[in-house]
Amino acid sequence: MGRRNRKRNRDGTNAAKNGSGDGGNDGQKRPEHYEEILRENQGFNLYYKTQKVIPEDEWDNFIKTMATNLPVAFRITGFRAEADILRGIVKDVYLKNFAAARTDDGNLVIPKSLPWYPRELAWQVNLTRQMIRRDEVFAKLHHFLISETVCGAISRQEAVSMIPPLVLDVQPNHKVSRKRNQLFSRSRIQVSVIDELVDSFCSEVLDMCAAPGSKTTQLLEMLYAGDDTRMSEGMVVANDADNKRCYMLVTQAKRLNSPNLVITNHDASVLPKMTETGPNGEKVALKFDRVLCDVPCSGDGTMRKNVDVWKKWNGANGNNLHWLQFRIARRGLELLKPDGIMVYSTCSLNPIEDEAILCRLLKEYPDCLEIIDVADKVPGLRTVPGVTTWKPMSRDLKFYENPEEIPEKFSSQIRAAMFPPSPEEAAAFHLDRCMRILPHHQDTGGFFLAAIRKLKPLRSVNSGPKSGEDRSSEEVQEKEKPADVVADEDDKMTPPKKRRFFGFREDPFIYFNQEEPCWKTIKDFFGVEGLDHRLLLSRNREEKKKNLYLTCAAVKDFIDCNQENVKVINTGIKAFIRCDGKNSDCEFRLAQEVGVNELLRFLNKRVVKLQREDALAILRKHDLEDPLQNSALCDETQEALKQLSTGSVVFVYETKMKDVEKTVRLALVGWKGAASVRAYVAKSDRVHLLRLCGGDTSYFENLDIEAKFGNKSANGDSAGNATQEEQDALKVAAEEIPVAV
């Protein structure tokens, strides 16, 4: 504890002794409310009017919109089969009955799907988070958003932050077409062998500045490409420089329950070399098919949400971040494969943080990079093209036309690379392919992004010694290289340096070997077939393992190759949990985190199919002290349970939706006792599954509403028990054609 904190504690103690009770506030009462921040900044107005980023005839509308609150937006997790059911529930139950509701400004509440997001899976409501939290009218919507967010079925994120993953266009297998062409060129290889080799390849994606993780979850969804009946072999490496924010990322990622994610903790501008196992078993440099480079920025596009930016904004903010943004983007390109795509994005409208970064990259590596047009990836999104001219401004609101005008006192803040390119360079760089989102066009925040294709390994045109800030991350990690050396030289492997890690010390990731003692018991008890047990890991070296985690093969290879030189914070999803002393033939039970999405397809035993009424009965029985008796279930379910010994089971309920050919399978991990059953399902997952089965969730909603608004709200129709109309809507949305099982 530092001297300042000790003094603050002493002041607080003295104040308490003096009877003030206000801690270290000098005995004065805290203000009852904070002063309203003035949403106005003359420097901001001057800067953006001069840059002409906003069309002149739209300025008044732009600045008026910037001074208003940002509407709430959320996205339904798209790769899950139940996404279509949940979309129907959103439309027909939770966003339907707002006809008489008004915002604080007196406007009608109008929910709408975002026109540029696929399948109506993203929605926006012209309410603020504060309105939803405090108003009883929106209590059910608030409970719905919270519970579905906790279980991972919904992501509450700003609308514009959903755009970069869409334009990055992640596919489950980016390597197929390129590798297939290479293999077909060798006529001696048979087609069947080619197909076998092609199937073993997978996509590798890097999210450089990932926390808090909403974009990362989108990238993971795309690896499944709408098919959640198999384990995707792709991998997403999500990195963040802030150790504490990495654990926020862990929390967010756990909601999606994906075995394809690795979370790392490094400064993105100097990410270490990473390796993977090559085709002949050798270590080769790991390069990524797609890179998301959403860099730290001044955030003036977020003023509608982060009101503090209004009073903190000044012309030097973007200048001070320019160098960090450039170094992060350059490192991302170094880690990108040839023919790969990197999306560079910021939540700033400032050309110094946007177009100037791209121009510098294109000048540094001519003929190696190109900006590509990705507008077709988001049809319906209104954008404006990138600008080709701009003027750097200093903190004292003075603009500069060229580097020669910069005074000595600002020479370290405003550099030559921040100035616009020549007209010829601007035309060659295709800056018009950049996309800037203006808040007043579609009631969003401000945003900028551009997609860059890497045509070939990077080769810098600069020569001579470089200053520290101009050195590439490769040069920071190694000795200085000649200027004409290919920057992707790390393809020629040298042993990576063992690094000193800071922050919390993580437990090791220890994968199963061929002789793992507990695996035979698990395999026989659950009838596991087709799962390579070497993809399971534990976090301790002791023989008695507490939890077992599952990853995909690409993640296992990443951990095996990089655990010594890359700080890995988290990977894997919980698959099995030790349950000693439960009178079971197996010392492990299944974990709900993974039972549905990944392990179920490998289980041939301990799976019990349910009718709808049985599923509802098990989910409604939330009291662990009074479990559901087997006799309360239908005859078919009772007969299936009689065949099983005491222990962990998976209950499965299947349904088909109208106009959807695929069967939607809902599963919950449970326990079969001597005469009773219970579900090992968290409250949020229980509520989620009840909704999907068409059940009444008002009991759980009332618990939260009563705690917040009191008994009156919990018992009233406006925020209490589900009306008959709502129950009917849930059944229609969730269960169109029950499947006989």
XYZ file of C-alpha atoms in Angstrom:
741
model
C 0.000 0.000 0.000
C 1.471 3.346 -1.024
C 1.705 6.479 1.104
C -1.221 8.084 -0.693
C -3.542 5.157 0.059
C -2.404 4.992 3.686
C -3.148 8.701 4.082
C -6.551 8.229 2.460
C -7.368 5.421 4.878
C -6.220 7.500 7.866
C -8.345 10.428 6.706
C -11.338 8.136 6.377
C -10.793 6.693 9.875
C -10.447 10.144 11.411
C -13.580 11.352 9.683
C -15.474 8.349 11.014
C -14.220 9.052 14.540
C -15.356 12.653 14.218
C -18.859 11.459 13.466
C -18.988 12.581 9.849
C -19.297 9.044 8.481
C -18.120 10.161 5.039
C -14.732 8.451 4.830
C -11.960 10.679 3.493
C -14.293 13.373 2.206
C -13.236 15.947 4.838
C -16.461 15.441 6.746
C -18.576 16.776 3.908
C -21.485 14.880 2.404
C -21.062 13.473 -1.064
C -23.179 15.120 -3.729
C -26.488 13.390 -4.285
C -25.946 13.369 -8.043
C -23.145 14.108 -10.440
C -23.109 17.214 -12.536
C -24.399 16.684 -16.053
C -21.567 16.641 -18.590
C -21.964 19.256 -21.286
C -22.065 17.445 -24.626
C -20.170 20.084 -26.482
C -16.535 20.632 -27.443
C -15.500 23.536 -29.660
C -12.149 21.958 -30.478
C -13.941 18.831 -31.701
C -16.228 20.912 -33.901
C -13.313 22.882 -35.362
C -11.252 19.785 -36.058
C -13.906 17.753 -37.873
C -15.321 20.657 -39.821
C -11.807 21.267 -41.151
C -11.173 17.606 -42.012
C -14.435 17.380 -43.990
C -14.929 13.822 -42.773
C -18.613 14.683 -42.375
C -20.328 16.141 -45.459
C -20.924 19.842 -44.876
C -24.672 19.684 -45.422
C -24.939 16.881 -42.807
C -22.983 18.582 -40.029
C -25.960 19.825 -38.015
C -27.613 16.411 -38.076
C -24.309 14.749 -37.167
C -23.532 16.913 -34.148
C -27.145 16.718 -32.922
C -27.039 12.916 -33.058
C -23.667 12.807 -31.294
C -25.225 14.624 -28.327
C -27.925 11.951 -27.879
C -27.691 8.632 -26.024
C -26.789 5.478 -27.903
C -29.645 2.968 -28.329
C -29.369 -0.553 -26.940
C -28.274 -3.237 -29.384
C -27.867 -6.982 -28.996
C -27.001 -9.963 -31.149
C -28.281 -13.543 -31.031
C -25.508 -16.143 -31.098
C -25.735 -17.331 -34.662
C -24.020 -20.711 -34.878
C -26.343 -22.507 -32.504
C -29.273 -24.417 -33.938
C -31.639 -22.771 -31.484
C -30.840 -19.266 -32.788
C -33.916 -19.328 -35.020
C -36.142 -20.280 -32.089
C -34.711 -17.509 -29.954
C -35.172 -14.989 -32.753
C -38.861 -15.879 -32.868
C -39.138 -15.431 -29.097
C -37.441 -12.027 -29.322
C -39.807 -10.831 -32.046
C -43.057 -12.323 -30.769
C -42.674 -12.012 -26.997
C -40.128 -9.491 -25.752
C -40.186 -6.791 -28.439
C -43.831 -6.941 -29.413
C -45.785 -5.115 -26.730
C -44.150 -1.686 -26.675
C -46.938 0.138 -28.525
C -47.708 2.467 -25.617
C -44.157 2.751 -24.289
C -42.214 5.991 -24.607
C -38.564 6.938 -24.286
C -37.399 9.728 -21.979
C -37.722 12.088 -24.942
C -41.359 11.113 -25.474
C -40.701 9.108 -28.637
C -42.281 5.746 -29.381
C -40.162 2.706 -28.552
C -39.411 1.074 -31.907
C -37.430 -2.185 -31.964
C -35.833 -3.007 -35.326
C -33.483 -5.606 -36.731
C -30.216 -4.292 -38.128
C -30.645 -4.504 -41.922
C -27.006 -5.378 -42.604
C -26.731 -8.257 -40.092
C -27.640 -11.722 -41.461
C -30.852 -13.591 -40.603
C -32.352 -10.865 -38.384
C -30.064 -11.988 -35.572
C -29.088 -8.451 -34.478
C -31.557 -5.953 -33.020
C -31.598 -2.364 -31.881
C -34.094 -0.632 -29.563
C -34.200 3.144 -29.147
C -33.820 2.836 -25.391
C -30.769 3.456 -23.269
C -29.465 0.924 -20.788
C -30.547 3.240 -17.982
C -34.163 3.288 -19.237
C -34.321 -0.500 -19.451
C -32.878 -0.935 -15.975
C -35.094 1.520 -14.121
C -38.507 1.253 -15.818
C -40.947 -1.489 -14.796
C -42.423 -1.543 -18.316
C -39.164 -2.987 -19.607
C -38.485 -5.303 -16.645
C -39.117 -8.493 -18.615
C -36.939 -7.327 -21.498
C -34.195 -6.457 -19.011
C -34.390 -9.885 -17.361
C -34.404 -11.568 -20.766
C -31.295 -9.713 -21.951
C -29.380 -10.435 -18.758
C -30.233 -14.125 -18.486
C -29.619 -14.859 -22.170
C -26.341 -12.926 -22.074
C -25.107 -14.905 -19.068
C -25.763 -18.221 -20.795
C -24.160 -17.030 -24.048
C -27.243 -17.047 -26.270
C -27.160 -13.258 -26.671
C -24.328 -10.740 -26.851
C -25.058 -7.178 -25.781
C -22.722 -5.064 -27.868
C -22.702 -1.821 -29.777
C -24.050 -2.205 -33.304
C -20.917 -0.934 -35.074
C -18.694 -3.347 -33.138
C -20.477 -6.224 -34.914
C -19.189 -5.059 -38.312
C -15.446 -5.982 -38.334
C -15.993 -9.766 -37.925
C -18.579 -9.681 -40.728
C -16.224 -8.043 -43.236
C -13.313 -10.231 -42.097
C -15.321 -13.088 -43.625
C -13.955 -15.936 -41.505
C -14.633 -19.361 -43.006
C -14.305 -22.758 -41.305
C -11.498 -23.709 -43.657
C -9.487 -20.990 -45.402
C -6.692 -23.419 -46.270
C -8.761 -25.739 -48.456
C -8.715 -23.981 -51.826
C -5.067 -22.962 -51.637
C -3.863 -26.361 -50.420
C -6.110 -28.243 -52.830
C -4.534 -26.384 -55.765
C -1.058 -27.250 -54.492
C -1.939 -30.930 -54.151
C -3.677 -31.206 -57.514
C -0.526 -29.893 -59.184
C 1.154 -33.134 -58.146
C -0.413 -35.624 -60.525
C 0.898 -38.641 -58.628
C -1.428 -37.948 -55.668
C -4.842 -39.562 -55.894
C -8.008 -37.513 -55.375
C -9.028 -39.558 -52.326
C -5.705 -38.821 -50.686
C -6.119 -35.131 -51.526
C -9.538 -35.012 -49.883
C -8.162 -36.720 -46.775
C -5.347 -34.181 -46.506
C -7.644 -31.237 -47.192
C -9.998 -32.279 -44.402
C -7.123 -32.076 -41.912
C -6.594 -28.366 -42.469
C -8.363 -25.611 -40.541
C -8.646 -21.853 -40.219
C -6.472 -19.892 -37.824
C -7.658 -16.453 -36.726
C -5.936 -13.821 -34.546
C -7.792 -11.146 -32.569
C -4.993 -8.799 -31.498
C -6.790 -6.522 -29.006
C -9.683 -8.755 -28.022
C -11.062 -7.672 -24.633
C -13.844 -7.535 -23.619
C -14.528 -10.206 -26.239
C -17.757 -9.509 -28.139
C -15.965 -9.559 -31.509
C -14.066 -12.684 -30.473
C -17.310 -14.558 -29.911
C -18.437 -13.591 -33.420
C -15.219 -14.977 -34.880
C -15.756 -18.247 -33.015
C -19.316 -18.502 -34.318
C -18.066 -18.171 -37.880
C -15.778 -21.177 -37.507
C -18.886 -23.346 -37.272
C -20.541 -21.815 -40.339
C -24.017 -22.721 -39.109
C -23.121 -26.345 -38.360
C -23.005 -27.101 -34.633
C -23.273 -30.869 -35.156
C -19.496 -31.296 -35.398
C -16.418 -29.984 -33.667
C -14.825 -27.239 -35.722
C -11.091 -27.671 -36.212
C -10.416 -23.945 -36.568
C -8.738 -21.828 -33.908
C -9.072 -18.264 -32.631
C -6.187 -16.747 -30.671
C -7.595 -13.833 -28.660
C -4.929 -11.545 -27.233
C -5.028 -8.501 -24.984
C -2.260 -6.448 -23.402
C -4.134 -5.858 -20.143
C -3.864 -8.815 -17.794
C -7.063 -7.977 -15.903
C -9.048 -7.458 -19.109
C -7.911 -10.908 -20.220
C -9.974 -12.368 -17.394
C -12.984 -10.366 -18.580
C -12.335 -12.062 -21.907
C -12.297 -15.459 -20.189
C -15.719 -14.759 -18.666
C -17.136 -13.701 -22.034
C -15.646 -16.680 -23.839
C -16.970 -19.205 -21.311
C -20.491 -18.218 -22.292
C -19.899 -19.494 -25.810
C -18.325 -22.767 -24.634
C -15.949 -23.238 -27.540
C -12.950 -25.618 -27.529
C -11.421 -23.548 -30.348
C -10.260 -20.532 -28.336
C -6.885 -19.592 -26.825
C -6.557 -16.417 -24.719
C -3.102 -14.828 -24.514
C -1.681 -11.799 -22.692
C 0.876 -9.752 -24.660
C 1.457 -6.256 -25.973
C -0.051 -6.610 -29.458
C 2.678 -4.464 -31.036
C 5.348 -7.008 -30.061
C 3.467 -10.291 -30.102
C 6.053 -13.078 -29.850
C 6.831 -15.562 -32.568
C 4.393 -18.464 -32.537
C 4.930 -21.887 -34.057
C 2.926 -24.867 -35.199
C 3.717 -28.396 -36.276
C 4.558 -28.638 -39.989
C 3.561 -31.420 -42.398
C 6.715 -33.401 -41.597
C 6.506 -32.930 -37.849
C 8.926 -29.995 -37.713
C 8.221 -26.667 -36.019
C 7.277 -23.910 -38.482
C 6.223 -20.304 -38.003
C 2.511 -19.920 -37.281
C 0.803 -17.483 -39.622
C -2.886 -16.647 -39.517
C -5.533 -16.769 -42.258
C -7.393 -13.802 -40.788
C -6.336 -11.063 -38.365
C -8.651 -8.648 -36.574
C -6.748 -5.502 -35.613
C -9.181 -3.402 -33.568
C -6.621 -1.043 -32.058
C -6.776 1.227 -28.979
C -7.958 4.656 -30.068
C -9.127 8.062 -28.858
C -12.724 6.793 -29.002
C -14.418 9.946 -30.259
C -16.869 7.748 -32.136
C -18.175 6.511 -28.775
C -19.278 9.890 -27.399
C -22.919 8.801 -27.403
C -22.048 6.003 -24.969
C -18.941 7.338 -23.200
C -19.986 10.862 -22.358
C -16.654 11.628 -20.657
C -15.007 11.818 -24.087
C -16.756 15.149 -24.671
C -14.730 16.916 -21.993
C -11.503 14.937 -22.492
C -11.214 15.272 -26.271
C -8.400 17.364 -27.703
C -6.448 17.448 -30.955
C -3.412 15.663 -29.490
C -5.251 12.453 -28.514
C -5.101 10.866 -31.944
C -1.522 12.067 -32.544
C -0.331 10.404 -29.345
C -1.876 7.043 -30.299
C -0.768 7.023 -33.946
C 2.553 5.258 -33.341
C 1.109 2.514 -31.168
C -1.660 1.890 -33.702
C 0.851 1.651 -36.525
C 3.072 -0.818 -34.675
C 0.096 -3.040 -33.805
C -1.139 -3.023 -37.403
C 2.349 -3.792 -38.717
C 2.740 -6.728 -36.332
C -0.640 -8.034 -37.424
C 0.481 -8.004 -41.038
C 3.711 -9.781 -40.137
C 1.656 -12.585 -38.569
C -0.734 -12.778 -41.539
C -0.328 -15.382 -44.269
C 0.145 -14.299 -47.875
C -3.320 -14.012 -49.431
C -4.732 -13.557 -45.925
C -6.901 -10.607 -44.861
C -6.531 -8.245 -41.935
C -9.291 -5.845 -40.878
C -7.999 -2.652 -39.278
C -10.630 -0.810 -37.242
C -11.068 1.967 -34.679
C -13.993 3.605 -32.905
C -12.519 6.970 -33.871
C -13.417 9.206 -36.823
C -9.942 10.793 -36.850
C -7.966 10.372 -40.116
C -4.701 10.454 -38.122
C -5.784 7.182 -36.473
C -7.428 5.782 -39.582
C -6.302 6.615 -43.131
C -2.865 7.852 -42.024
C -2.072 4.413 -40.553
C -3.059 2.675 -43.773
C -1.063 5.082 -45.922
C 2.045 4.505 -43.858
C 1.695 0.725 -44.141
C 1.209 0.917 -47.912
C 4.212 3.216 -48.287
C 6.364 1.018 -46.075
C 5.521 -2.188 -47.962
C 4.763 -1.334 -51.611
C 3.370 -4.134 -53.778
C 2.871 -6.283 -50.660
C -0.507 -4.977 -49.513
C -3.771 -3.724 -50.943
C -6.971 -2.296 -49.492
C -9.895 -4.364 -50.741
C -13.574 -3.496 -51.137
C -15.726 -5.369 -48.594
C -18.955 -3.367 -48.839
C -20.732 -6.434 -50.238
C -20.224 -8.234 -46.925
C -22.609 -5.843 -45.157
C -25.419 -4.995 -47.597
C -27.724 -2.394 -46.106
C -24.993 -0.685 -44.069
C -24.614 2.983 -44.947
C -20.994 4.158 -45.003
C -18.893 6.973 -46.438
C -15.574 6.306 -48.240
C -12.202 7.142 -46.732
C -10.791 10.633 -47.182
C -7.609 11.448 -49.102
C -6.688 14.757 -47.453
C -6.549 15.895 -43.842
C -4.630 18.285 -41.596
C -2.878 17.314 -38.362
C -3.748 19.570 -35.430
C -1.848 20.261 -32.208
C -3.298 20.536 -28.729
C -3.489 24.334 -29.093
C -5.955 23.939 -32.039
C -3.460 24.929 -34.733
C -3.448 23.083 -38.075
C -0.342 22.245 -40.125
C -0.213 21.862 -43.907
C 3.176 20.106 -44.131
C 5.909 18.735 -41.832
C 8.103 21.842 -42.263
C 5.558 23.946 -40.358
C 5.713 21.885 -37.169
C 7.354 23.837 -34.306
C 10.049 22.187 -32.226
C 7.800 21.752 -29.186
C 5.409 19.535 -31.195
C 8.040 17.653 -33.222
C 7.704 14.540 -31.063
C 3.890 14.555 -31.333
C 3.260 15.382 -34.977
C 5.410 13.469 -37.477
C 5.727 13.474 -41.235
C 3.933 10.119 -41.508
C 0.739 11.723 -40.182
C 0.331 13.959 -43.220
C -1.825 12.915 -46.197
C -0.365 11.229 -49.287
C 0.080 12.909 -52.636
C -2.918 12.739 -55.022
C -1.117 10.058 -57.050
C -0.427 7.959 -53.960
C -3.987 8.389 -52.693
C -5.365 7.070 -55.982
C -2.991 4.098 -55.943
C -3.814 3.259 -52.315
C -7.593 3.076 -52.987
C -8.472 4.895 -49.775
C -12.019 5.152 -51.108
C -12.379 1.465 -50.205
C -12.164 2.333 -46.504
C -15.486 2.480 -44.661
C -16.458 5.173 -42.162
C -19.756 4.841 -40.272
C -21.322 8.144 -39.212
C -23.729 8.106 -36.227
C -26.581 10.076 -37.813
C -26.934 7.762 -40.808
C -28.326 4.703 -38.994
C -28.474 5.802 -35.335
C -25.179 4.138 -34.328
C -21.808 5.094 -32.912
C -18.973 6.361 -35.082
C -16.587 3.789 -36.549
C -13.869 3.222 -39.152
C -12.573 0.066 -40.784
C -10.614 -1.155 -43.779
C -9.727 -4.633 -45.049
C -6.148 -5.250 -46.179
C -5.037 -8.221 -48.252
C -1.439 -9.369 -47.920
C -0.207 -10.134 -51.423
C 3.214 -11.505 -50.498
C 5.747 -11.528 -47.621
C 6.487 -8.037 -46.378
C 9.565 -6.266 -47.716
C 10.307 -2.784 -46.422
C 11.634 -0.041 -48.712
C 13.167 1.927 -45.831
C 16.913 1.762 -45.413
C 19.423 2.915 -42.846
C 19.286 2.825 -39.060
C 15.855 3.258 -37.492
C 14.690 5.009 -34.379
C 13.189 2.916 -31.611
C 9.587 3.746 -32.520
C 10.139 2.891 -36.208
C 11.644 -0.516 -35.576
C 9.414 -3.459 -36.378
C 8.436 -5.922 -33.706
C 10.728 -8.474 -35.332
C 13.625 -6.073 -34.878
C 12.647 -5.347 -31.290
C 12.810 -9.053 -30.507
C 15.986 -9.771 -32.486
C 19.114 -8.020 -33.668
C 18.854 -5.283 -36.252
C 18.359 -6.680 -39.784
C 19.372 -5.141 -43.095
C 16.625 -3.057 -44.659
C 16.170 -5.277 -47.678
C 15.610 -8.447 -45.649
C 12.109 -9.890 -45.978
C 10.168 -9.021 -42.816
C 8.570 -12.465 -42.782
C 12.014 -13.956 -42.292
C 10.790 -15.683 -39.137
C 9.502 -18.456 -41.409
C 13.080 -19.711 -41.076
C 12.767 -20.943 -37.544
C 15.083 -20.016 -34.720
C 14.409 -21.216 -31.183
C 11.998 -18.727 -29.555
C 13.253 -16.967 -26.475
C 11.799 -17.979 -23.143
C 9.985 -14.924 -21.845
C 9.405 -13.501 -18.416
C 5.671 -13.219 -17.821
C 3.934 -10.655 -15.622
C 0.522 -10.650 -13.960
C -1.116 -13.708 -12.420
C 0.842 -16.935 -12.771
C -1.293 -19.487 -14.600
C -1.440 -23.200 -13.876
C 0.051 -25.376 -16.630
C -2.005 -26.965 -19.403
C -1.337 -30.701 -19.206
C -2.840 -32.877 -21.930
C -3.692 -36.549 -21.492
C -1.208 -39.129 -22.678
C -1.826 -42.653 -23.911
C -1.782 -44.167 -20.418
C -4.112 -41.804 -18.540
C -5.639 -43.977 -15.753
C -9.036 -42.271 -15.431
C -9.824 -42.275 -19.153
C -10.793 -45.960 -19.396
C -13.424 -45.553 -16.669
C -14.892 -42.450 -18.356
C -14.858 -44.087 -21.785
C -16.607 -47.251 -20.625
C -19.172 -45.484 -18.419
C -20.329 -43.002 -21.078
C -19.658 -45.203 -24.122
C -17.330 -42.636 -25.678
C -16.424 -43.347 -29.305
C -14.620 -41.186 -31.848
C -13.109 -38.725 -29.360
C -9.323 -38.547 -29.163
C -8.723 -38.426 -25.418
C -5.419 -36.639 -26.024
C -7.523 -33.507 -26.614
C -8.460 -33.527 -22.919
C -6.317 -31.588 -20.458
C -6.120 -30.783 -16.770
C -4.599 -27.825 -14.921
C -2.585 -29.771 -12.335
C 0.106 -32.424 -12.361
C -1.343 -34.484 -9.539
C -2.778 -37.900 -10.217
C -6.205 -37.015 -8.807
C -7.521 -34.502 -11.332
C -10.449 -32.268 -10.402
C -11.694 -30.920 -13.761
C -10.996 -32.092 -17.299
C -11.124 -29.666 -20.224
C -11.577 -30.245 -23.954
C -9.875 -28.441 -26.847
C -9.729 -28.991 -30.578
C -6.612 -30.405 -32.253
C -5.395 -27.001 -33.509
C -5.480 -25.577 -29.982
C -3.613 -28.593 -28.621
C -0.881 -28.086 -31.186
C -0.693 -24.376 -30.290
C -0.297 -25.160 -26.574
C 2.279 -27.891 -27.200
C 4.369 -25.620 -29.426
C 4.048 -22.280 -27.600
C 3.408 -22.754 -23.890
C 6.987 -21.799 -22.987
C 7.206 -18.520 -24.916
C 3.562 -17.358 -25.104
C 1.633 -16.360 -21.994
C -1.572 -18.376 -22.278
C -4.292 -17.235 -19.888
C -7.013 -19.744 -20.687
C -8.123 -22.388 -23.140
C -10.490 -25.343 -23.290
C -14.027 -25.906 -22.021
C -14.944 -27.915 -18.972
C -15.931 -31.420 -20.046
C -15.844 -33.610 -16.926
C -16.012 -32.780 -13.198
C -14.871 -35.080 -10.424
C -17.743 -36.226 -8.187
C -16.299 -38.511 -5.524
C -18.631 -40.112 -2.994
C -21.789 -40.073 -5.134
C -22.321 -43.879 -5.349
C -21.523 -43.849 -9.057
C -19.448 -46.313 -11.050
C -17.603 -43.355 -12.569
C -15.708 -40.759 -10.530
C -16.491 -38.032 -13.079
C -19.731 -36.438 -14.245
C -20.417 -34.431 -17.384
C -20.337 -30.638 -17.282
C -23.217 -28.620 -18.747
C -20.662 -26.262 -20.290
C -19.799 -28.805 -22.940
C -22.407 -31.572 -22.838
C -24.610 -30.002 -25.511
C -22.212 -28.577 -28.009
C -19.281 -30.918 -28.190
C -19.348 -34.180 -26.235
C -22.879 -35.379 -26.954
C -22.017 -36.593 -30.440
C -19.388 -38.932 -28.968
C -21.617 -40.524 -26.280
C -23.311 -43.879 -26.846
C -24.423 -44.449 -23.254
C -26.075 -42.384 -20.503
C -28.227 -40.421 -22.981
C -31.969 -40.240 -22.190
C -34.390 -38.750 -24.712
C -37.320 -36.797 -23.302
C -40.800 -35.775 -24.287
C -41.561 -32.062 -23.927
C -43.488 -32.391 -20.664
C -40.629 -34.334 -19.064
C -38.119 -31.708 -20.162
C -40.256 -28.957 -18.660
C -40.738 -30.894 -15.415
C -37.001 -31.442 -14.944
C -36.164 -27.823 -15.719
C -38.854 -26.430 -13.406
C -37.625 -28.500 -10.465
C -34.868 -26.190 -9.296
C -34.826 -27.226 -5.618
C -31.884 -29.608 -5.172
C -33.163 -30.630 -1.734
C -36.380 -31.944 -3.269
C -35.472 -33.630 -6.587
C -38.009 -34.764 -9.160
C -39.201 -38.320 -8.599
C -38.894 -40.749 -11.508
C -42.579 -41.586 -11.119
C -43.467 -38.050 -12.271
C -42.010 -38.775 -15.721
C -43.679 -40.551 -18.644
C -43.469 -44.322 -18.964
C -40.872 -44.265 -21.766
C -38.526 -42.053 -19.749
C -38.955 -44.174 -16.619
C -38.128 -47.303 -18.591
C -34.978 -45.697 -20.030
C -33.842 -44.640 -16.560
C -34.322 -48.157 -15.173
C -31.641 -49.384 -17.553
C -29.059 -46.992 -16.073
C -27.060 -47.166 -12.872
C -26.677 -44.156 -10.577
C -24.597 -41.391 -12.081
C -24.325 -38.628 -14.637
C -26.727 -38.556 -17.606
C -27.587 -36.299 -20.514
C -31.274 -35.520 -21.052
C -32.101 -34.672 -24.674
C -35.236 -33.050 -26.050
C -35.594 -32.651 -29.809
C -37.961 -30.427 -31.724
C -38.446 -29.132 -35.244
C -39.379 -25.607 -36.182
C -41.762 -24.571 -38.886
C -39.883 -23.745 -42.113
C -36.660 -25.160 -40.644
C -35.727 -28.645 -41.807
C -33.013 -29.236 -39.212
C -33.970 -30.789 -35.892
C -33.115 -28.599 -32.933
C -31.588 -30.612 -30.128
C -31.632 -29.288 -26.568
C -29.596 -31.124 -23.954
C -29.094 -30.742 -20.241
C -26.702 -32.543 -17.951
C -28.358 -34.278 -15.034
C -27.998 -36.938 -12.370
C -29.883 -40.204 -12.129
C -30.383 -41.313 -8.540
C -32.027 -44.405 -7.106
C -35.563 -42.981 -7.463
C -35.142 -39.400 -8.640
C -33.479 -37.171 -11.223
C -32.164 -33.625 -11.167
C -30.571 -31.236 -13.627
C -27.072 -29.892 -13.038
C -27.893 -26.678 -14.870
C -27.150 -23.100 -13.812
C -30.100 -20.760 -13.356
C -29.397 -18.793 -16.536
C -29.124 -21.966 -18.634
C -32.275 -23.345 -16.994
C -34.258 -20.229 -17.945
C -32.808 -20.323 -21.464
C -33.793 -23.965 -22.001
C -37.264 -23.366 -20.560
C -37.794 -20.584 -23.111
C -36.675 -22.805 -25.965
C -39.038 -25.570 -24.819
C -41.938 -23.105 -24.738
C -42.180 -23.143 -20.951
C -43.251 -20.377 -18.596
C -40.206 -18.548 -17.180
C -42.173 -16.071 -15.075
C -41.130 -17.707 -11.788
C -37.493 -16.853 -12.402
C -38.365 -13.447 -13.851
C -40.459 -12.635 -10.779
C -37.587 -13.415 -8.423
C -35.455 -10.748 -10.065
C -38.273 -8.248 -10.624
C -39.519 -8.556 -7.054
C -36.000 -7.989 -5.727
C -35.727 -4.831 -7.829
C -39.194 -3.260 -7.855
C -41.010 -4.945 -4.948
C -43.963 -7.326 -4.637
C -46.374 -5.093 -6.524
C -44.429 -5.335 -9.774
C -43.762 -9.021 -9.445
C -47.464 -9.846 -9.091
C -48.768 -7.406 -11.685
C -49.411 -8.197 -15.302
C -46.969 -5.578 -16.573
C -43.931 -7.346 -15.164
C -45.088 -10.543 -13.479
C -46.677 -13.821 -14.505
C -46.697 -14.590 -18.175
C -50.046 -13.856 -19.782
C -51.811 -16.571 -21.766
C -50.930 -14.701 -24.967
C -47.241 -14.720 -24.030
C -47.312 -18.434 -23.151
C -48.973 -19.224 -26.481
C -46.370 -17.140 -28.318
C -43.561 -19.012 -26.576
C -45.040 -22.353 -27.598
C -45.501 -21.253 -31.207
C -41.949 -19.904 -31.402
C -40.302 -22.794 -29.615
C -42.210 -25.902 -30.563
C -43.766 -26.261 -33.970
C -43.462 -30.007 -34.580
C -42.424 -32.227 -31.645
C -40.270 -35.171 -32.659
C -41.362 -38.542 -31.329
C -38.453 -40.072 -29.432
